[in-house]
Coordinates of C-alpha atoms and ligand atoms in Angstrom, one line a residue:
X1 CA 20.7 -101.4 110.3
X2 CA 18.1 -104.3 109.1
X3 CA 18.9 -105.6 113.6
X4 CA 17.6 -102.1 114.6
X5 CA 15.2 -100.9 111.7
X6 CA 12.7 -102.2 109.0
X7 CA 15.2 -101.4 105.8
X8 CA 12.9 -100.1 102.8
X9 CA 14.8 -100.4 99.3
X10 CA 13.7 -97.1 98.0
X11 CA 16.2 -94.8 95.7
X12 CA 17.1 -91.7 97.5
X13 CA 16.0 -89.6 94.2
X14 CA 12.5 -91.3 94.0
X15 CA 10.4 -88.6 95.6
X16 CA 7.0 -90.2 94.7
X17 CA 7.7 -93.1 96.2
X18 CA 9.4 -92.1 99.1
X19 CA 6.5 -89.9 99.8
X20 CA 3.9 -92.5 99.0
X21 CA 5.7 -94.9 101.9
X22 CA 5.7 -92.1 104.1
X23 CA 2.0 -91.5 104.0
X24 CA 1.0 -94.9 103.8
X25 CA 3.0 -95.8 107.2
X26 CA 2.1 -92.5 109.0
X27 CA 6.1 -91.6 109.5
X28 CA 5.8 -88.3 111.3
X29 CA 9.0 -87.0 110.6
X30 CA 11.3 -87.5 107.3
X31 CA 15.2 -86.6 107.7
X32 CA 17.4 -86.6 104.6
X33 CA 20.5 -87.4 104.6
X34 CA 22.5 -87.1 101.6
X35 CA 23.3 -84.2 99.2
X36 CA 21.4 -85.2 95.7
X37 CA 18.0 -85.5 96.9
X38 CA 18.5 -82.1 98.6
X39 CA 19.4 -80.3 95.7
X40 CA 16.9 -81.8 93.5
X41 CA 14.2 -80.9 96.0
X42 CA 13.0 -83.5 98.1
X43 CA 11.9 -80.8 101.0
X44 CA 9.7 -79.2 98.6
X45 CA 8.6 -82.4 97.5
X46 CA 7.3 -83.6 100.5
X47 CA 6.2 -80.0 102.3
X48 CA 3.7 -79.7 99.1
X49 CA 2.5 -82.4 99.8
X50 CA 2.0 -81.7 103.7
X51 CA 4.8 -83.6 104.9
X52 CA 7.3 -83.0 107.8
X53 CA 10.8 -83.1 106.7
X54 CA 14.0 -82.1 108.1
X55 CA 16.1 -80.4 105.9
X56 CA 16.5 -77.4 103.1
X57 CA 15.0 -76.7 100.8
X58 CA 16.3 -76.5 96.6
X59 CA 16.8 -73.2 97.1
X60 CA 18.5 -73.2 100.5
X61 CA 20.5 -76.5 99.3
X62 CA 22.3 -74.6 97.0
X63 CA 25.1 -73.7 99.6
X64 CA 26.5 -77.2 98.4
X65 CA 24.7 -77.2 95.0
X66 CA 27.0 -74.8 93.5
X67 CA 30.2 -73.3 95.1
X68 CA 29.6 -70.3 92.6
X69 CA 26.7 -69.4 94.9
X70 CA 27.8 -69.4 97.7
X71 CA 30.8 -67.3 97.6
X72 CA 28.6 -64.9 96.1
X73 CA 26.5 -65.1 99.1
X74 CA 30.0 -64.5 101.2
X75 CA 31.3 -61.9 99.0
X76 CA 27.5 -60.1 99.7
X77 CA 27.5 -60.4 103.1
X78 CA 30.8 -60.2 104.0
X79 CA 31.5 -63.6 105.5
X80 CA 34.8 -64.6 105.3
X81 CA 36.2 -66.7 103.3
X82 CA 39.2 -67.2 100.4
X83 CA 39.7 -64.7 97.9
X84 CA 38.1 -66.1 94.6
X85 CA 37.3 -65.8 90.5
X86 CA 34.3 -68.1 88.8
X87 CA 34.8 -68.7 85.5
X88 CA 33.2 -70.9 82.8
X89 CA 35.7 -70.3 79.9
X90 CA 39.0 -72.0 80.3
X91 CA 41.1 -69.7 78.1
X92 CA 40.0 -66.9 80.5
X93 CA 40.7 -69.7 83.9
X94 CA 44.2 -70.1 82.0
X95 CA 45.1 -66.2 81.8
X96 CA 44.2 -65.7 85.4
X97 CA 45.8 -69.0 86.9
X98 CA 49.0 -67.2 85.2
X99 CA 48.8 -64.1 87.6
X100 CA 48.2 -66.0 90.8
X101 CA 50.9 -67.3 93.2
X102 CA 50.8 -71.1 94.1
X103 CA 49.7 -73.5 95.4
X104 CA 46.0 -72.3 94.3
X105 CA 43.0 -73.9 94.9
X106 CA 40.3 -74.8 92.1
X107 CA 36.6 -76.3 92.7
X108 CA 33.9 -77.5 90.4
X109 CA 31.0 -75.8 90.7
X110 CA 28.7 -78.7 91.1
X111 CA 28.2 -82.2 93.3
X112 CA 31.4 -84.0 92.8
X113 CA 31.0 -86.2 96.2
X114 CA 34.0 -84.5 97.7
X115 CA 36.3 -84.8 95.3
X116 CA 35.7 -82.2 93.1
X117 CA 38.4 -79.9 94.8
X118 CA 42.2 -79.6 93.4
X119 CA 45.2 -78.3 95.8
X120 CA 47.9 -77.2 92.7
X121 CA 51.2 -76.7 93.8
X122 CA 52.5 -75.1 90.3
X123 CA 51.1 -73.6 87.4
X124 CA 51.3 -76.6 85.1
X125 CA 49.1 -79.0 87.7
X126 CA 46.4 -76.1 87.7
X127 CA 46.4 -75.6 83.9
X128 CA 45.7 -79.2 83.5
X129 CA 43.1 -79.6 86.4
X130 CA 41.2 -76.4 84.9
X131 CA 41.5 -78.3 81.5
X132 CA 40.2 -81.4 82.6
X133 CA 37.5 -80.2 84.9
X134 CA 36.0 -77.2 82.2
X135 CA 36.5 -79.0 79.1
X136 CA 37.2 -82.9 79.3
X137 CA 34.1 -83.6 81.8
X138 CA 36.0 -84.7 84.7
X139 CA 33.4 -84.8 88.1
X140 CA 30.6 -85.2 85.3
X141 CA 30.4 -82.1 84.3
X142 CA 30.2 -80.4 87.8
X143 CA 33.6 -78.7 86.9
X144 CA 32.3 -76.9 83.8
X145 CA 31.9 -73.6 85.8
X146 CA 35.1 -73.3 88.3
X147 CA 35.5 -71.6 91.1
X148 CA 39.3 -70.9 91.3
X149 CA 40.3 -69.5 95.0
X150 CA 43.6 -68.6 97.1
X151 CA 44.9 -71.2 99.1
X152 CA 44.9 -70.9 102.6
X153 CA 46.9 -72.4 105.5
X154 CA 45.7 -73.2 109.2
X155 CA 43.9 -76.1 110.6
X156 CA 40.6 -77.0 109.6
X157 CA 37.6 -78.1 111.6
X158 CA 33.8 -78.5 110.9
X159 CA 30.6 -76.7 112.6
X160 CA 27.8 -78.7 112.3
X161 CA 24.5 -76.4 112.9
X162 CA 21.1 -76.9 113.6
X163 CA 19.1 -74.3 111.6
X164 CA 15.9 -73.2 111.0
X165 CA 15.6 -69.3 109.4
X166 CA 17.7 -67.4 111.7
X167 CA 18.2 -69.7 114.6
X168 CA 21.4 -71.5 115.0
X169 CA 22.0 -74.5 117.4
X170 CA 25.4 -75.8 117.5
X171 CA 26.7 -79.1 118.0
X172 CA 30.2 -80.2 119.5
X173 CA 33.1 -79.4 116.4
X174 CA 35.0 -82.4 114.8
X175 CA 37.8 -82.3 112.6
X176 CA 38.0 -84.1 109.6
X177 CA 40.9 -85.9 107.5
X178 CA 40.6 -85.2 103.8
X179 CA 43.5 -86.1 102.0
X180 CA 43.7 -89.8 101.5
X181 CA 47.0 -90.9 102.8
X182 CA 49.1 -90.3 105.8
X183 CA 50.5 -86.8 106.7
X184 CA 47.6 -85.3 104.7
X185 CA 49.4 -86.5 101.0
X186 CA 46.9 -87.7 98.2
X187 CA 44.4 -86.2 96.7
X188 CA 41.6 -85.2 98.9
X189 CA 38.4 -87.4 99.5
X190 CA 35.0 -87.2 101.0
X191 CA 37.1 -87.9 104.2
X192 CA 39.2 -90.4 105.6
X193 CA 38.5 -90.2 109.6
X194 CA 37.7 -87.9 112.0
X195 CA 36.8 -87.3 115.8
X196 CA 35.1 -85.3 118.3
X197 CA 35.6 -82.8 120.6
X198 CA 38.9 -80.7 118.9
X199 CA 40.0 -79.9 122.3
X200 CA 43.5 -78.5 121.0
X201 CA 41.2 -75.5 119.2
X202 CA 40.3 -72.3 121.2
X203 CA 36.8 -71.8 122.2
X204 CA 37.4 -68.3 120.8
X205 CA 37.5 -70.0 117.0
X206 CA 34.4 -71.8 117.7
X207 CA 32.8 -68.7 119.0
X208 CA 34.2 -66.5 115.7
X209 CA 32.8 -69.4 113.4
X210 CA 29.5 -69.1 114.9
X211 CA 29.4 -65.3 114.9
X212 CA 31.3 -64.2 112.3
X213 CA 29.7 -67.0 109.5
X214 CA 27.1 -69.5 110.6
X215 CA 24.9 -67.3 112.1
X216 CA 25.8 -64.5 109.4
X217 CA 24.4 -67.0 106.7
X218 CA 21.4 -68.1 108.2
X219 CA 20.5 -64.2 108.5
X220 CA 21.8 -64.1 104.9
X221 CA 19.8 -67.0 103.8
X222 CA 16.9 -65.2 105.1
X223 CA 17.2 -61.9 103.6
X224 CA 17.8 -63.5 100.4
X225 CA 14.2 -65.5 100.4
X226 CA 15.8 -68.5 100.6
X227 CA 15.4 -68.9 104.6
X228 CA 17.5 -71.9 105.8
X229 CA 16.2 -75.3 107.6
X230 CA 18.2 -78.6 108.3
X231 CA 21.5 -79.4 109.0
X232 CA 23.9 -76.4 108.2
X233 CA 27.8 -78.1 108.1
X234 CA 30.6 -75.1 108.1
X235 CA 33.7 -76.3 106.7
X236 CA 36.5 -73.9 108.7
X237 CA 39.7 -73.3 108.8
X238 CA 41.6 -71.4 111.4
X239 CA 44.1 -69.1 109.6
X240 CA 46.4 -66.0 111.3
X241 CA 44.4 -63.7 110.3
X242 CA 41.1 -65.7 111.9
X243 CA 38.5 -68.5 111.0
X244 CA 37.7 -68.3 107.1
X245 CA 35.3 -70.4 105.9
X246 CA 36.1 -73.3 103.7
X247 CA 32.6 -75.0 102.2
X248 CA 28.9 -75.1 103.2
X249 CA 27.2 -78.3 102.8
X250 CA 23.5 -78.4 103.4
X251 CA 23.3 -81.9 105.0
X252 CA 25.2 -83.5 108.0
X253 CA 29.2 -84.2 107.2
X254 CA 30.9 -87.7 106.8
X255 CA 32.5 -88.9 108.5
X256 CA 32.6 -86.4 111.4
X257 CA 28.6 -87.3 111.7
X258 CA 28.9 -91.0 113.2
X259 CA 31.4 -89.5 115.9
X260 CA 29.4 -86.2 116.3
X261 CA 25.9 -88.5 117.1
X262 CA 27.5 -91.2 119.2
X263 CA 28.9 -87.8 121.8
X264 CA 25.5 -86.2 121.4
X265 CA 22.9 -86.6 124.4
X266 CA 19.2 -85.7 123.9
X267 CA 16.6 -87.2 122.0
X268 CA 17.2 -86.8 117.9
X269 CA 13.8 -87.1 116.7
X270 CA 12.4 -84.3 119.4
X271 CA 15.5 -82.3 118.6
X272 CA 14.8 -82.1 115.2
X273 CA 10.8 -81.2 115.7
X274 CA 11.7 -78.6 118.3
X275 CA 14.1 -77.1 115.9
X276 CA 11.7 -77.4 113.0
X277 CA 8.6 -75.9 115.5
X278 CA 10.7 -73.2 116.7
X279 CA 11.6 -74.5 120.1
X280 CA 15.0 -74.6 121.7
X281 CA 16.1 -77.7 121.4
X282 CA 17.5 -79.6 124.6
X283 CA 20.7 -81.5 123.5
X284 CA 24.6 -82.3 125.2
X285 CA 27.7 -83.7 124.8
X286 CA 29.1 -86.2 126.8
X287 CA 32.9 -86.4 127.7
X288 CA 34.7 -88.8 126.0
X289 CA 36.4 -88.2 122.8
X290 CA 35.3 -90.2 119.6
X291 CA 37.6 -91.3 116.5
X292 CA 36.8 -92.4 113.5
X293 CA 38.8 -94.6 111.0
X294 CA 37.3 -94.9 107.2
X295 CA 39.0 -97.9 105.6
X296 CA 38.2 -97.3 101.9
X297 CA 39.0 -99.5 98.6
X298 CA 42.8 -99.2 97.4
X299 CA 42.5 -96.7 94.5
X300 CA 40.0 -94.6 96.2
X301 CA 39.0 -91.4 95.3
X302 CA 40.0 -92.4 91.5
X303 CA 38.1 -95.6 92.0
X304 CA 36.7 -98.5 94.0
X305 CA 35.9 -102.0 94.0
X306 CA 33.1 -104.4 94.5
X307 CA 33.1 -107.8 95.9
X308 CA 36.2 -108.2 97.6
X309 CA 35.2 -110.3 100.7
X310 CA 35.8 -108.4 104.4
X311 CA 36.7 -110.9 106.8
X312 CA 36.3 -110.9 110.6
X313 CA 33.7 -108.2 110.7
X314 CA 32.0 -107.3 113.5
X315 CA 29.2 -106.3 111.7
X316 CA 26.7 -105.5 114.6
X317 CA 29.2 -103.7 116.9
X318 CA 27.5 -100.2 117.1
X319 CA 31.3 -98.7 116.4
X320 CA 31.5 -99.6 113.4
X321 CA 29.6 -98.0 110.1
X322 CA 29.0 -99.7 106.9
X323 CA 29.5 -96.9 104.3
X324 CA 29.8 -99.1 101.1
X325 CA 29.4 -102.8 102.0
X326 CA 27.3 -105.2 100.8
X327 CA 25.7 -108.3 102.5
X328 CA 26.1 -112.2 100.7
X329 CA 25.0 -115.2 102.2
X330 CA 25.7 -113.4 105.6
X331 CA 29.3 -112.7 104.5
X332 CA 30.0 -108.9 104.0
X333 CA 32.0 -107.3 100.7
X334 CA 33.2 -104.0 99.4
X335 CA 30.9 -101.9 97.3
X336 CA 32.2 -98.9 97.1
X337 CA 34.8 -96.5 97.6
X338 CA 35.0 -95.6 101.0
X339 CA 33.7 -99.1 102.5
X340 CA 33.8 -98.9 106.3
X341 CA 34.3 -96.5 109.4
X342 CA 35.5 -97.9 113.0
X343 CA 35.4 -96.0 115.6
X344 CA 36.3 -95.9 119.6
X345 CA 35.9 -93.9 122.2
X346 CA 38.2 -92.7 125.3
X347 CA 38.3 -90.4 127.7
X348 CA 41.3 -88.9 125.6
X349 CA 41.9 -88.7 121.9
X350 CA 44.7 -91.5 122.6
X351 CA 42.5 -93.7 124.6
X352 CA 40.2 -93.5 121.5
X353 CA 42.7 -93.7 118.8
X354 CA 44.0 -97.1 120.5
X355 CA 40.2 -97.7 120.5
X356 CA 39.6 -97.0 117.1
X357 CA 42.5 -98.7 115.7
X358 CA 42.5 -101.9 117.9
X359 CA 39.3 -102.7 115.9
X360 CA 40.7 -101.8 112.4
X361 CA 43.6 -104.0 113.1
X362 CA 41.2 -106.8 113.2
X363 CA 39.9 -106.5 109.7
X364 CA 40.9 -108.6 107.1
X365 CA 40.5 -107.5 103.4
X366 CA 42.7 -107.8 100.4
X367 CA 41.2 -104.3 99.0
X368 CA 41.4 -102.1 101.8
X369 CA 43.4 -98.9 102.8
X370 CA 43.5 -96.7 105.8
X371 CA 45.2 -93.5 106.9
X372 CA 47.3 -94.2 110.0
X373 CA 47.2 -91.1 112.1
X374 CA 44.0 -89.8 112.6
X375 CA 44.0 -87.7 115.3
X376 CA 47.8 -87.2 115.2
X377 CA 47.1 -83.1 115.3
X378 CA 45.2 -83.1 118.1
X379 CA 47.7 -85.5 120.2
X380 CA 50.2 -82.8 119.5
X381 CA 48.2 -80.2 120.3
X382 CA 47.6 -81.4 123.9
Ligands
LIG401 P1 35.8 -78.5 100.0 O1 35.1 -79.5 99.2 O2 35.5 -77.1 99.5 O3 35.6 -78.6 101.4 O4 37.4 -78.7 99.8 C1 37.9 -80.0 100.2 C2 39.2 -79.7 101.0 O5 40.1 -79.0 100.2 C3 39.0 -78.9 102.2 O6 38.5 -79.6 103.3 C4 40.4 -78.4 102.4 O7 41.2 -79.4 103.0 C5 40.9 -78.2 101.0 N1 40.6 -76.8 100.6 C6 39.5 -76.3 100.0 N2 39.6 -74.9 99.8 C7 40.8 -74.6 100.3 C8 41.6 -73.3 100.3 N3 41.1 -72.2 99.9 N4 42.8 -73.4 100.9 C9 43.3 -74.5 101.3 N5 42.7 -75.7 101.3 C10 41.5 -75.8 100.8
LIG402 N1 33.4 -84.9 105.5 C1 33.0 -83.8 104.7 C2 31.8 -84.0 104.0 O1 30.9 -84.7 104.4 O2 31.6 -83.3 103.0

C-alpha cells in the first residue's frame, strides 16, 4: 500500500489515537475494516466525538460478536437459518449432542477469526470439540458459551450488503472456500479463495437471500434499537428446502472482498457517504469474473509462521494482496497464517482461474500451501 497511500502505524484497537490522527489530518470519512475494533466500539468512538465513520455500531456489531445473538435475533424474526441449542454448561452440551444425528455443527460464541466453527462427523469428535471449546479454552475463551446447530447441506455463497437502518444495497455475490485443503477436507479457515460473480447460482437464491434475510435483519436491527450501518456480509447456503442463512459478520468478508472491489464500478468513498447520508448509492459490476487464491503458511488454521522468505514476488501487481507479509530490506516474508491472495480475472471463471493460478505458480516459498481448485464448483456448474 505504502506506493498508493501514506501507511500510519496505528493499532486497530487504539481508538484515541486513531481518532486524534483523524482530526488532526481532517480525514472526512473513516471506514473499518476488521471485526475487533467493531465490536469493541470504534463507531461509537468516533460518532461521540463527531466523526464520520462507516460501519456499526457495538451494538449492531454483535451480529458477529456473539453467534448466541444472533440466532436469537433469527429465531425472533423468523429468518431462516439451522435449527440450534446455546449452552454454557458442557455436561448439559454432552446430553444433547447424545440425541442429535450427525454430522452436527458447533460454534463458539465469540471472535475466533474464523475458525471457531467445528463440522463433527460422529459423536465422539463433537464431545471432545464441546470439551475443548467450553472448558479447556480453545479460541480463547470464545467457545465458553456454544452454539450447537444442525448441519446443513447445499452450496454456500456470501451477500455482501450495504446498509444503513433499513436500506439494503447489494453488491455482486462471491463464493467462498472454507475448508483448508482440496475438495473442501480440513478444518475450516477464515477462507482459502474465492471469486466473483456465482454465475452457476439462480438469481432466484439471490433474490430469496435478499428478501427473505438481509433485508429482514436490517428491519429487525431496527426494531430492536440497534439500527444497522456498514457493511452487512450474509453467509448463505442454498439448501432444498431454500437459502438458510449461515453467519452474519458486520464487516466486509475475506477473501471474497478483494475480488468483490476489483468487479465493482462507482466511486467507493461517495458510495459509502451516499449510503451513510441516505442517498442511493450509484455503483456496478463489470463483466469479468474474478478469482482469488489465498496461499497461507503450512499448518494453517492450527498455526503459522514468521519469516520464511517469499521469493519472486510481484509485490506491486494490483492482483495480488498481502494478507500477512512483512517487508525486510525490500525482501518480503511470511507473518502470519493466511500470508497472500492472487488473483486474475477472465471473461469466464476458467479464463480467471488460469489467471489466478498462472501467478501463484510463480511464487516461491518453502512455507506455503494452497488449495488447488478454487472455482472447481462453479466450472461444473456451467
Ligand atoms: P461460520 O463461521 O458460521 O461461517 O462457519 C464457517 C463455515 O462452517 C461455514 O462457511 C460453513 O462452511 C460451515 N458451516 C457453518 N454452519 C454450518 C451448518 N449449520 N451446516 C453446515 N455447514 C456449516
Ligand atoms: N471469508 C469469510 C469471512 O471473512 O469471515
Amino acid at each position: 500500500m505504502e506506493d498508493v497511500a501514506e501507511c500510519v502505524n496505528i493499532k486497530a484497537n487504539d481508538f484515541e489515537s486513531l481518532s486524534s490522527f483523524v482530526k488532526e489530518n481532517n480525514v472526512d470519512l473513516t471506514f473499518v475494516g476488521p471485526e475487533d475494533p467493531l465490536v469493541n466500539g470504534i463507531v461509537d468512538y468516533f460518532e461521540d466525538r463527531g466523526l464520520k465513520v462507516f460501519g456499526p455500531r457495538a451494538n449492531a456489531a454483535l451480529l458477529e460478536g456473539s453467534k448466541a445473538f444472533t440466532k436469537e435475533i433469527m429465531k425472533k424474526y423468523d429468518i431462516p437459518t439451522a435449527k440450534y441449542e446455546t449452552f454454557t454448561d458442557f455436561e448439559a452440551a454432552r446430553a444433547y449432542l447424545e440425541k442429535q444425528e450427525m454430522p452436527i455443527v458447533l460454534k463458539a460464541d465469540g471472535l475466533a477469526a474464523g475458525k471457531g466453527v467445528i463440522i463433527a462427523q460422529n459423536l465422539d469428535e463433537a464431545v471432545n470439540s464441546a470439551r475443548e471449546m467450553m472448558l479447556e479454552g480453545k479460541f480463547n475463551n470464545a467457545g465458553s458459551t456454544l452454539v450447537i446447530e444442525e448441519f446443513l447441506e447445499g452450496e454456500e455463497f456470501s451477500l455482501l450488503a450495504l446498509v444503513k437502518d433499513e436500506n439494503v444495497y447489494p453488491l455482486q455475490i462471491a463464493q467462498d472456500h472454507k475448508r483448508a485443503y482440496d475438495n473442501d477436507e480440513g478444518l475450516n479457515t477464515g477462507g482459502m479463495g474465492a471469486y466473483t460473480p456465482v454465475n452457476h447460482l439462480p438469481q432466484s437464491a439471490i433474490d430469496e437471500a435478499m428478501e427473505k434475510v438481509m433485508k429482514p435483519m436490517a428491519k429487525a436491527m431496527v426494531k430492536e434499537g440497534r439500527n444497522y450501518q456498514g457493511i452487512l456480509y450474509g453467509g448463505m447456503m442454498l439448501t432444498k428446502n431454500g437459502v438458510k442463512t449461515i453467519e452474519f459478520n458486520c464487516r466486509f468478508g475475506d477473501p471474497e472482498t478483494e475480488v468483490i472491489l476489483q468487479a465493482l464500478q462507482g466511486d467507493f468513498h461517495e458510495i459509502c457517504t451516499d449510503v451513510l447520508d441516505n442517498k442511493t448509492p450509484e455503483y456496478s459490476f463489470d463483466d469479468n469474473v474474478y478469482l482469488g487464491v489465498v496461499m497461507a503458511s503450512t499448518n494453517y488454521p492450527e498455526s503459522s509462521t514468521k519469516g520464511v522468505l517469499i521469493e519472486n514476488i510481484n509485490a506491486k501487481a494490483p492482483e495480488i494482496f498481502h494478507m500477512g507479509t512483512a517487508k525486510k530490506d525490500g525482501k518480503y516474508y511470511t507473518n502470519g497464517g493466511r500470508v497472500l491472495f492472487v488473483s486474475g480475472k477472465g471473461k469466464d471463471i476458467k479464463e480467471a482461474y488460469d489467471n489466478a493460478y498462472k501467478r501463484v505458480s510463480e511464487i516461491k516459498s518453502e512455507a506455503l500451501f494452497y488449495r488447488h481448485d478454487i472455482g472447481f464448483k462453479a466450472m461444473k456448474g456451467e
